[in-house]
GROMACS .gro file of C-alpha atoms in nm:
model
  344
    1UNK     CA    1  -3.461  -2.244  30.531
    2UNK     CA    2  -3.796  -2.141  30.684
    3UNK     CA    3  -4.084  -2.135  30.439
    4UNK     CA    4  -4.264  -1.813  30.351
    5UNK     CA    5  -4.572  -1.750  30.560
    6UNK     CA    6  -4.670  -1.432  30.371
    7UNK     CA    7  -4.601  -1.345  30.006
    8UNK     CA    8  -4.696  -1.008  29.857
    9UNK     CA    9  -4.685  -0.933  29.485
   10UNK     CA   10  -4.715  -0.590  29.319
   11UNK     CA   11  -4.966  -0.455  29.576
   12UNK     CA   12  -5.112  -0.113  29.495
   13UNK     CA   13  -5.343   0.103  29.702
   14UNK     CA   14  -5.465   0.429  29.550
   15UNK     CA   15  -5.705   0.673  29.714
   16UNK     CA   16  -5.927   0.875  29.478
   17UNK     CA   17  -5.927   1.255  29.487
   18UNK     CA   18  -6.267   1.405  29.401
   19UNK     CA   19  -6.366   1.757  29.312
   20UNK     CA   20  -6.650   1.969  29.176
   21UNK     CA   21  -7.023   1.953  29.240
   22UNK     CA   22  -7.047   1.601  29.096
   23UNK     CA   23  -6.753   1.477  29.309
   24UNK     CA   24  -6.576   1.357  28.997
   25UNK     CA   25  -6.248   1.174  29.041
   26UNK     CA   26  -5.974   1.413  28.935
   27UNK     CA   27  -5.669   1.231  29.066
   28UNK     CA   28  -5.527   0.956  29.289
   29UNK     CA   29  -5.305   0.939  29.593
   30UNK     CA   30  -5.063   0.657  29.519
   31UNK     CA   31  -5.005   0.554  29.879
   32UNK     CA   32  -4.874   0.208  29.791
   33UNK     CA   33  -4.755   0.158  29.435
   34UNK     CA   34  -4.633  -0.186  29.334
   35UNK     CA   35  -4.484  -0.345  29.648
   36UNK     CA   36  -4.353  -0.702  29.660
   37UNK     CA   37  -4.186  -0.896  29.943
   38UNK     CA   38  -4.215  -1.212  30.153
   39UNK     CA   39  -4.218  -1.283  30.527
   40UNK     CA   40  -4.071  -1.611  30.653
   41UNK     CA   41  -4.250  -1.818  30.912
   42UNK     CA   42  -4.134  -1.736  31.266
   43UNK     CA   43  -3.934  -1.423  31.181
   44UNK     CA   44  -3.980  -1.055  31.258
   45UNK     CA   45  -3.993  -0.861  30.929
   46UNK     CA   46  -3.937  -0.489  30.973
   47UNK     CA   47  -4.076  -0.214  30.751
   48UNK     CA   48  -3.917   0.129  30.791
   49UNK     CA   49  -3.941   0.466  30.618
   50UNK     CA   50  -4.035   0.830  30.669
   51UNK     CA   51  -4.377   0.932  30.793
   52UNK     CA   52  -4.623   0.927  30.505
   53UNK     CA   53  -4.432   0.677  30.291
   54UNK     CA   54  -4.721   0.426  30.299
   55UNK     CA   55  -4.608   0.179  30.568
   56UNK     CA   56  -4.932   0.166  30.764
   57UNK     CA   57  -5.145   0.171  30.449
   58UNK     CA   58  -4.951  -0.128  30.316
   59UNK     CA   59  -5.000  -0.322  30.642
   60UNK     CA   60  -5.371  -0.258  30.659
   61UNK     CA   61  -5.412  -0.342  30.292
   62UNK     CA   62  -5.242  -0.678  30.343
   63UNK     CA   63  -5.490  -0.756  30.622
   64UNK     CA   64  -5.773  -0.625  30.402
   65UNK     CA   65  -5.869  -0.360  30.648
   66UNK     CA   66  -5.835  -0.152  30.335
   67UNK     CA   67  -5.935  -0.297  30.001
   68UNK     CA   68  -5.640  -0.314  29.757
   69UNK     CA   69  -5.643  -0.142  29.419
   70UNK     CA   70  -5.456  -0.433  29.265
   71UNK     CA   71  -5.196  -0.701  29.344
   72UNK     CA   72  -5.189  -1.032  29.525
   73UNK     CA   73  -5.113  -1.140  29.883
   74UNK     CA   74  -5.085  -1.503  29.990
   75UNK     CA   75  -5.068  -1.653  30.338
   76UNK     CA   76  -4.953  -2.010  30.387
   77UNK     CA   77  -5.138  -2.179  30.675
   78UNK     CA   78  -5.063  -2.537  30.570
   79UNK     CA   79  -4.863  -2.613  30.888
   80UNK     CA   80  -5.116  -2.463  31.125
   81UNK     CA   81  -5.331  -2.756  31.238
   82UNK     CA   82  -5.602  -2.527  31.370
   83UNK     CA   83  -5.679  -2.408  31.019
   84UNK     CA   84  -5.743  -2.749  30.862
   85UNK     CA   85  -6.118  -2.740  30.913
   86UNK     CA   86  -6.138  -2.383  30.787
   87UNK     CA   87  -5.914  -2.398  30.479
   88UNK     CA   88  -5.861  -2.768  30.407
   89UNK     CA   89  -5.869  -2.713  30.030
   90UNK     CA   90  -5.600  -2.447  30.031
   91UNK     CA   91  -5.225  -2.456  30.069
   92UNK     CA   92  -5.184  -2.086  30.011
   93UNK     CA   93  -5.475  -1.845  30.050
   94UNK     CA   94  -5.505  -1.538  29.833
   95UNK     CA   95  -5.609  -1.281  30.092
   96UNK     CA   96  -5.737  -1.038  29.829
   97UNK     CA   97  -5.966  -1.283  29.654
   98UNK     CA   98  -6.141  -1.482  29.928
   99UNK     CA   99  -6.502  -1.391  30.007
  100UNK     CA  100  -6.623  -1.217  30.318
  101UNK     CA  101  -6.719  -1.533  30.507
  102UNK     CA  102  -6.379  -1.693  30.452
  103UNK     CA  103  -6.208  -1.362  30.527
  104UNK     CA  104  -6.378  -1.350  30.866
  105UNK     CA  105  -6.240  -1.698  30.947
  106UNK     CA  106  -5.899  -1.598  30.815
  107UNK     CA  107  -5.885  -1.300  31.051
  108UNK     CA  108  -5.843  -1.549  31.336
  109UNK     CA  109  -5.494  -1.613  31.202
  110UNK     CA  110  -5.395  -1.251  31.117
  111UNK     CA  111  -5.422  -0.991  31.392
  112UNK     CA  112  -5.300  -0.633  31.443
  113UNK     CA  113  -5.164  -0.422  31.730
  114UNK     CA  114  -5.231  -0.053  31.662
  115UNK     CA  115  -5.008   0.245  31.726
  116UNK     CA  116  -5.230   0.426  31.976
  117UNK     CA  117  -5.352   0.185  32.244
  118UNK     CA  118  -5.613   0.427  32.379
  119UNK     CA  119  -5.796   0.499  32.055
  120UNK     CA  120  -5.804   0.129  31.966
  121UNK     CA  121  -5.986   0.032  32.286
  122UNK     CA  122  -6.359   0.090  32.342
  123UNK     CA  123  -6.374   0.332  32.637
  124UNK     CA  124  -6.716   0.200  32.745
  125UNK     CA  125  -6.609  -0.166  32.771
  126UNK     CA  126  -6.447  -0.339  33.068
  127UNK     CA  127  -6.112  -0.510  33.009
  128UNK     CA  128  -6.270  -0.852  33.050
  129UNK     CA  129  -6.512  -0.778  32.765
  130UNK     CA  130  -6.247  -0.621  32.540
  131UNK     CA  131  -6.023  -0.929  32.558
  132UNK     CA  132  -6.316  -1.173  32.544
  133UNK     CA  133  -6.487  -1.016  32.244
  134UNK     CA  134  -6.280  -1.184  31.969
  135UNK     CA  135  -6.339  -1.525  32.128
  136UNK     CA  136  -6.713  -1.457  32.160
  137UNK     CA  137  -6.740  -1.353  31.793
  138UNK     CA  138  -6.555  -1.663  31.678
  139UNK     CA  139  -6.740  -1.889  31.928
  140UNK     CA  140  -6.419  -2.024  32.077
  141UNK     CA  141  -6.530  -2.025  32.441
  142UNK     CA  142  -6.811  -1.916  32.672
  143UNK     CA  143  -6.904  -1.896  33.040
  144UNK     CA  144  -6.641  -1.995  33.296
  145UNK     CA  145  -6.406  -2.125  33.026
  146UNK     CA  146  -6.409  -1.784  32.857
  147UNK     CA  147  -6.335  -1.601  33.181
  148UNK     CA  148  -6.046  -1.835  33.266
  149UNK     CA  149  -5.907  -1.783  32.914
  150UNK     CA  150  -5.925  -1.403  32.959
  151UNK     CA  151  -5.746  -1.424  33.295
  152UNK     CA  152  -5.476  -1.643  33.140
  153UNK     CA  153  -5.424  -1.394  32.857
  154UNK     CA  154  -5.397  -1.098  33.096
  155UNK     CA  155  -5.139  -1.282  33.307
  156UNK     CA  156  -4.950  -1.372  32.991
  157UNK     CA  157  -4.905  -1.003  32.905
  158UNK     CA  158  -4.818  -0.896  33.260
  159UNK     CA  159  -5.157  -0.792  33.400
  160UNK     CA  160  -5.360  -0.947  33.681
  161UNK     CA  161  -5.706  -1.079  33.765
  162UNK     CA  162  -5.787  -0.757  33.951
  163UNK     CA  163  -5.771  -0.567  33.618
  164UNK     CA  164  -6.073  -0.748  33.474
  165UNK     CA  165  -6.333  -0.496  33.590
  166UNK     CA  166  -6.157  -0.172  33.493
  167UNK     CA  167  -6.207   0.061  33.199
  168UNK     CA  168  -5.925   0.159  32.958
  169UNK     CA  169  -5.893   0.512  33.103
  170UNK     CA  170  -5.789   0.360  33.437
  171UNK     CA  171  -5.466   0.226  33.291
  172UNK     CA  172  -5.132   0.376  33.188
  173UNK     CA  173  -5.024   0.378  32.823
  174UNK     CA  174  -4.808   0.070  32.864
  175UNK     CA  175  -5.084  -0.122  33.035
  176UNK     CA  176  -5.329  -0.030  32.759
  177UNK     CA  177  -5.089  -0.165  32.498
  178UNK     CA  178  -5.064  -0.487  32.700
  179UNK     CA  179  -5.445  -0.512  32.681
  180UNK     CA  180  -5.426  -0.462  32.301
  181UNK     CA  181  -5.165  -0.738  32.278
  182UNK     CA  182  -5.379  -0.973  32.489
  183UNK     CA  183  -5.673  -0.908  32.257
  184UNK     CA  184  -5.454  -0.968  31.950
  185UNK     CA  185  -5.328  -1.309  32.070
  186UNK     CA  186  -5.667  -1.424  32.205
  187UNK     CA  187  -5.746  -1.620  31.887
  188UNK     CA  188  -5.404  -1.797  31.871
  189UNK     CA  189  -5.303  -1.616  31.549
  190UNK     CA  190  -5.015  -1.717  31.324
  191UNK     CA  191  -4.930  -1.366  31.198
  192UNK     CA  192  -4.925  -1.039  31.391
  193UNK     CA  193  -4.897  -0.694  31.232
  194UNK     CA  194  -4.732  -0.454  31.478
  195UNK     CA  195  -4.808  -0.098  31.361
  196UNK     CA  196  -4.558   0.119  31.555
  197UNK     CA  197  -4.660  -0.056  31.882
  198UNK     CA  198  -4.430   0.153  32.105
  199UNK     CA  199  -4.423   0.500  31.943
  200UNK     CA  200  -4.685   0.641  32.184
  201UNK     CA  201  -4.503   0.510  32.495
  202UNK     CA  202  -4.221   0.632  32.718
  203UNK     CA  203  -3.875   0.489  32.646
  204UNK     CA  204  -3.866   0.273  32.961
  205UNK     CA  205  -4.213   0.134  32.882
  206UNK     CA  206  -4.108   0.070  32.519
  207UNK     CA  207  -3.837  -0.166  32.642
  208UNK     CA  208  -4.090  -0.363  32.849
  209UNK     CA  209  -4.335  -0.396  32.560
  210UNK     CA  210  -4.060  -0.506  32.319
  211UNK     CA  211  -3.943  -0.770  32.565
  212UNK     CA  212  -4.301  -0.887  32.605
  213UNK     CA  213  -4.342  -0.919  32.226
  214UNK     CA  214  -4.015  -1.117  32.200
  215UNK     CA  215  -4.125  -1.352  32.479
  216UNK     CA  216  -4.469  -1.407  32.320
  217UNK     CA  217  -4.311  -1.474  31.983
  218UNK     CA  218  -4.092  -1.750  32.129
  219UNK     CA  219  -4.372  -1.897  32.339
  220UNK     CA  220  -4.652  -1.890  32.079
  221UNK     CA  221  -4.443  -1.934  31.760
  222UNK     CA  222  -4.567  -1.604  31.613
  223UNK     CA  223  -4.459  -1.431  31.293
  224UNK     CA  224  -4.435  -1.051  31.314
  225UNK     CA  225  -4.441  -0.772  31.060
  226UNK     CA  226  -4.311  -0.468  31.250
  227UNK     CA  227  -4.390  -0.124  31.108
  228UNK     CA  228  -4.184   0.155  31.258
  229UNK     CA  229  -3.972   0.462  31.182
  230UNK     CA  230  -3.741   0.391  31.479
  231UNK     CA  231  -3.431   0.207  31.358
  232UNK     CA  232  -3.322   0.128  31.717
  233UNK     CA  233  -3.636  -0.084  31.756
  234UNK     CA  234  -3.562  -0.254  31.423
  235UNK     CA  235  -3.209  -0.325  31.546
  236UNK     CA  236  -3.350  -0.485  31.859
  237UNK     CA  237  -3.643  -0.680  31.709
  238UNK     CA  238  -3.610  -0.750  31.336
  239UNK     CA  239  -3.449  -1.039  31.148
  240UNK     CA  240  -3.497  -0.882  30.804
  241UNK     CA  241  -3.623  -0.546  30.700
  242UNK     CA  242  -3.751  -0.349  30.402
  243UNK     CA  243  -3.698   0.025  30.346
  244UNK     CA  244  -3.992   0.211  30.195
  245UNK     CA  245  -3.996   0.547  30.019
  246UNK     CA  246  -4.298   0.722  29.869
  247UNK     CA  247  -4.505   0.404  29.819
  248UNK     CA  248  -4.215   0.188  29.693
  249UNK     CA  249  -3.977  -0.055  29.858
  250UNK     CA  250  -3.622   0.049  29.770
  251UNK     CA  251  -3.417  -0.209  29.967
  252UNK     CA  252  -3.467  -0.543  30.144
  253UNK     CA  253  -3.196  -0.728  30.335
  254UNK     CA  254  -3.107  -0.914  30.652
  255UNK     CA  255  -3.087  -0.669  30.939
  256UNK     CA  256  -2.717  -0.707  31.006
  257UNK     CA  257  -2.634  -0.693  30.635
  258UNK     CA  258  -2.834  -0.376  30.581
  259UNK     CA  259  -2.701  -0.195  30.889
  260UNK     CA  260  -2.346  -0.286  30.792
  261UNK     CA  261  -2.363  -0.226  30.416
  262UNK     CA  262  -2.663  -0.019  30.306
  263UNK     CA  263  -2.665   0.014  29.927
  264UNK     CA  264  -2.953   0.244  29.840
  265UNK     CA  265  -2.878   0.620  29.894
  266UNK     CA  266  -3.203   0.662  30.087
  267UNK     CA  267  -3.113   0.380  30.326
  268UNK     CA  268  -2.770   0.532  30.377
  269UNK     CA  269  -2.933   0.868  30.464
  270UNK     CA  270  -3.173   0.703  30.713
  271UNK     CA  271  -2.893   0.518  30.891
  272UNK     CA  272  -2.672   0.828  30.901
  273UNK     CA  273  -2.947   1.010  31.095
  274UNK     CA  274  -2.937   0.759  31.384
  275UNK     CA  275  -2.742   0.921  31.670
  276UNK     CA  276  -2.454   0.728  31.825
  277UNK     CA  277  -2.489   0.725  32.206
  278UNK     CA  278  -2.122   0.811  32.257
  279UNK     CA  279  -2.004   1.178  32.236
  280UNK     CA  280  -1.651   1.069  32.145
  281UNK     CA  281  -1.772   0.880  31.838
  282UNK     CA  282  -2.018   1.137  31.700
  283UNK     CA  283  -1.749   1.307  31.495
  284UNK     CA  284  -1.666   0.977  31.322
  285UNK     CA  285  -2.011   0.957  31.168
  286UNK     CA  286  -2.089   1.177  30.869
  287UNK     CA  287  -2.454   1.273  30.846
  288UNK     CA  288  -2.622   1.278  30.504
  289UNK     CA  289  -2.861   1.567  30.453
  290UNK     CA  290  -3.122   1.514  30.185
  291UNK     CA  291  -3.217   1.816  29.973
  292UNK     CA  292  -3.571   1.931  29.923
  293UNK     CA  293  -3.895   1.783  30.059
  294UNK     CA  294  -4.067   1.449  30.009
  295UNK     CA  295  -4.262   1.472  29.678
  296UNK     CA  296  -4.641   1.438  29.679
  297UNK     CA  297  -4.778   1.085  29.626
  298UNK     CA  298  -5.044   1.246  29.404
  299UNK     CA  299  -4.782   1.325  29.141
  300UNK     CA  300  -4.464   1.130  29.222
  301UNK     CA  301  -4.146   1.181  29.016
  302UNK     CA  302  -4.108   0.972  28.703
  303UNK     CA  303  -3.864   0.681  28.710
  304UNK     CA  304  -3.671   0.661  29.034
  305UNK     CA  305  -3.885   0.840  29.292
  306UNK     CA  306  -3.589   0.929  29.505
  307UNK     CA  307  -3.386   1.104  29.235
  308UNK     CA  308  -3.490   1.468  29.318
  309UNK     CA  309  -3.334   1.425  29.665
  310UNK     CA  310  -3.059   1.174  29.587
  311UNK     CA  311  -2.711   1.275  29.698
  312UNK     CA  312  -2.557   1.042  29.437
  313UNK     CA  313  -2.767   1.145  29.134
  314UNK     CA  314  -2.542   1.134  28.826
  315UNK     CA  315  -2.551   1.179  28.450
  316UNK     CA  316  -2.601   0.806  28.410
  317UNK     CA  317  -2.907   0.824  28.634
  318UNK     CA  318  -3.036   1.121  28.434
  319UNK     CA  319  -3.034   0.913  28.117
  320UNK     CA  320  -3.279   0.669  28.278
  321UNK     CA  321  -3.525   0.914  28.427
  322UNK     CA  322  -3.809   0.764  28.222
  323UNK     CA  323  -3.740   0.417  28.364
  324UNK     CA  324  -3.835   0.283  28.704
  325UNK     CA  325  -3.554   0.089  28.875
  326UNK     CA  326  -3.663  -0.271  28.948
  327UNK     CA  327  -3.608  -0.436  29.284
  328UNK     CA  328  -3.330  -0.681  29.199
  329UNK     CA  329  -3.129  -0.925  29.416
  330UNK     CA  330  -2.767  -0.805  29.409
  331UNK     CA  331  -2.644  -1.059  29.665
  332UNK     CA  332  -2.805  -1.344  29.855
  333UNK     CA  333  -3.119  -1.204  30.022
  334UNK     CA  334  -3.021  -0.842  29.947
  335UNK     CA  335  -3.253  -0.659  29.706
  336UNK     CA  336  -3.208  -0.302  29.587
  337UNK     CA  337  -3.394  -0.073  29.348
  338UNK     CA  338  -3.127   0.176  29.235
  339UNK     CA  339  -2.977   0.211  28.886
  340UNK     CA  340  -2.638   0.318  29.019
  341UNK     CA  341  -2.607   0.010  29.237
  342UNK     CA  342  -2.740  -0.224  28.969
  343UNK     CA  343  -2.502  -0.087  28.707
  344UNK     CA  344  -2.202  -0.158  28.930
   0.00000   0.00000   0.00000
């Protein structure tokens, strides 16, 4: 079995709400509230859920682009020979506890591809400078060696030498995302966070970017954490996935297992909303319509956060409204946080 590259334990990220003349803290937005999971080396781990459930906040907190409220996150770089000089005294590194200097070195091994390729590129910089900047900051190359490395990266993502002296606005959306991917792999990272990397692109371009990411993963031995709300992309890319609802993970399983036998009512509702591209089969699929709206993360429901909208809420569930269902392994590699499932 592959070892875990990333391990996350009870991570929380709260944003304060202030009010009054003194800007006193009067509440908290519980964007991520006690999340635990692991990502195996070399796999693509998917994270899905509705807009606003905390997916992006969780990803950025793991990379410490946002400071966590509490919790632990460990990355295991023991098999990456390029890290020996940087972290020779560590087998697993606690991302949340290392100091700023070590964090800067660690960022070489954890990179991110953002959702909007245009807003994540400096409009005043040439492509050659955008891709070269990470290597300059980390003093990995300079002069002719740096330029050759930039050209090699652009060719690796499907661009050419002639694109070196252009600005981001001169490219299409798909080409801009290729530039972002080239910048992300410039430092030879081990872990790549993909934050909805194709949601701003046309469908035909999405397929090209996904194929590029698959090819790079095989070539460079990358580990991906893929954040998306599109289950068709998960079906194409992911090995395992976690389903998130209102700051909590409610189910984790192998992709094929979860698509075949979803156990949590929220997962079942998500999968029922995926259209079948066959008009003759549409009638065979019964859609699940959730009642009400997503509760506010400022004041989430007590106990099971999904219970106000759950289509399978029962008297047995009502007896446990004060309790929060734990994420428990019900079969090998399949974790669920639902009292009804756990009781059966």
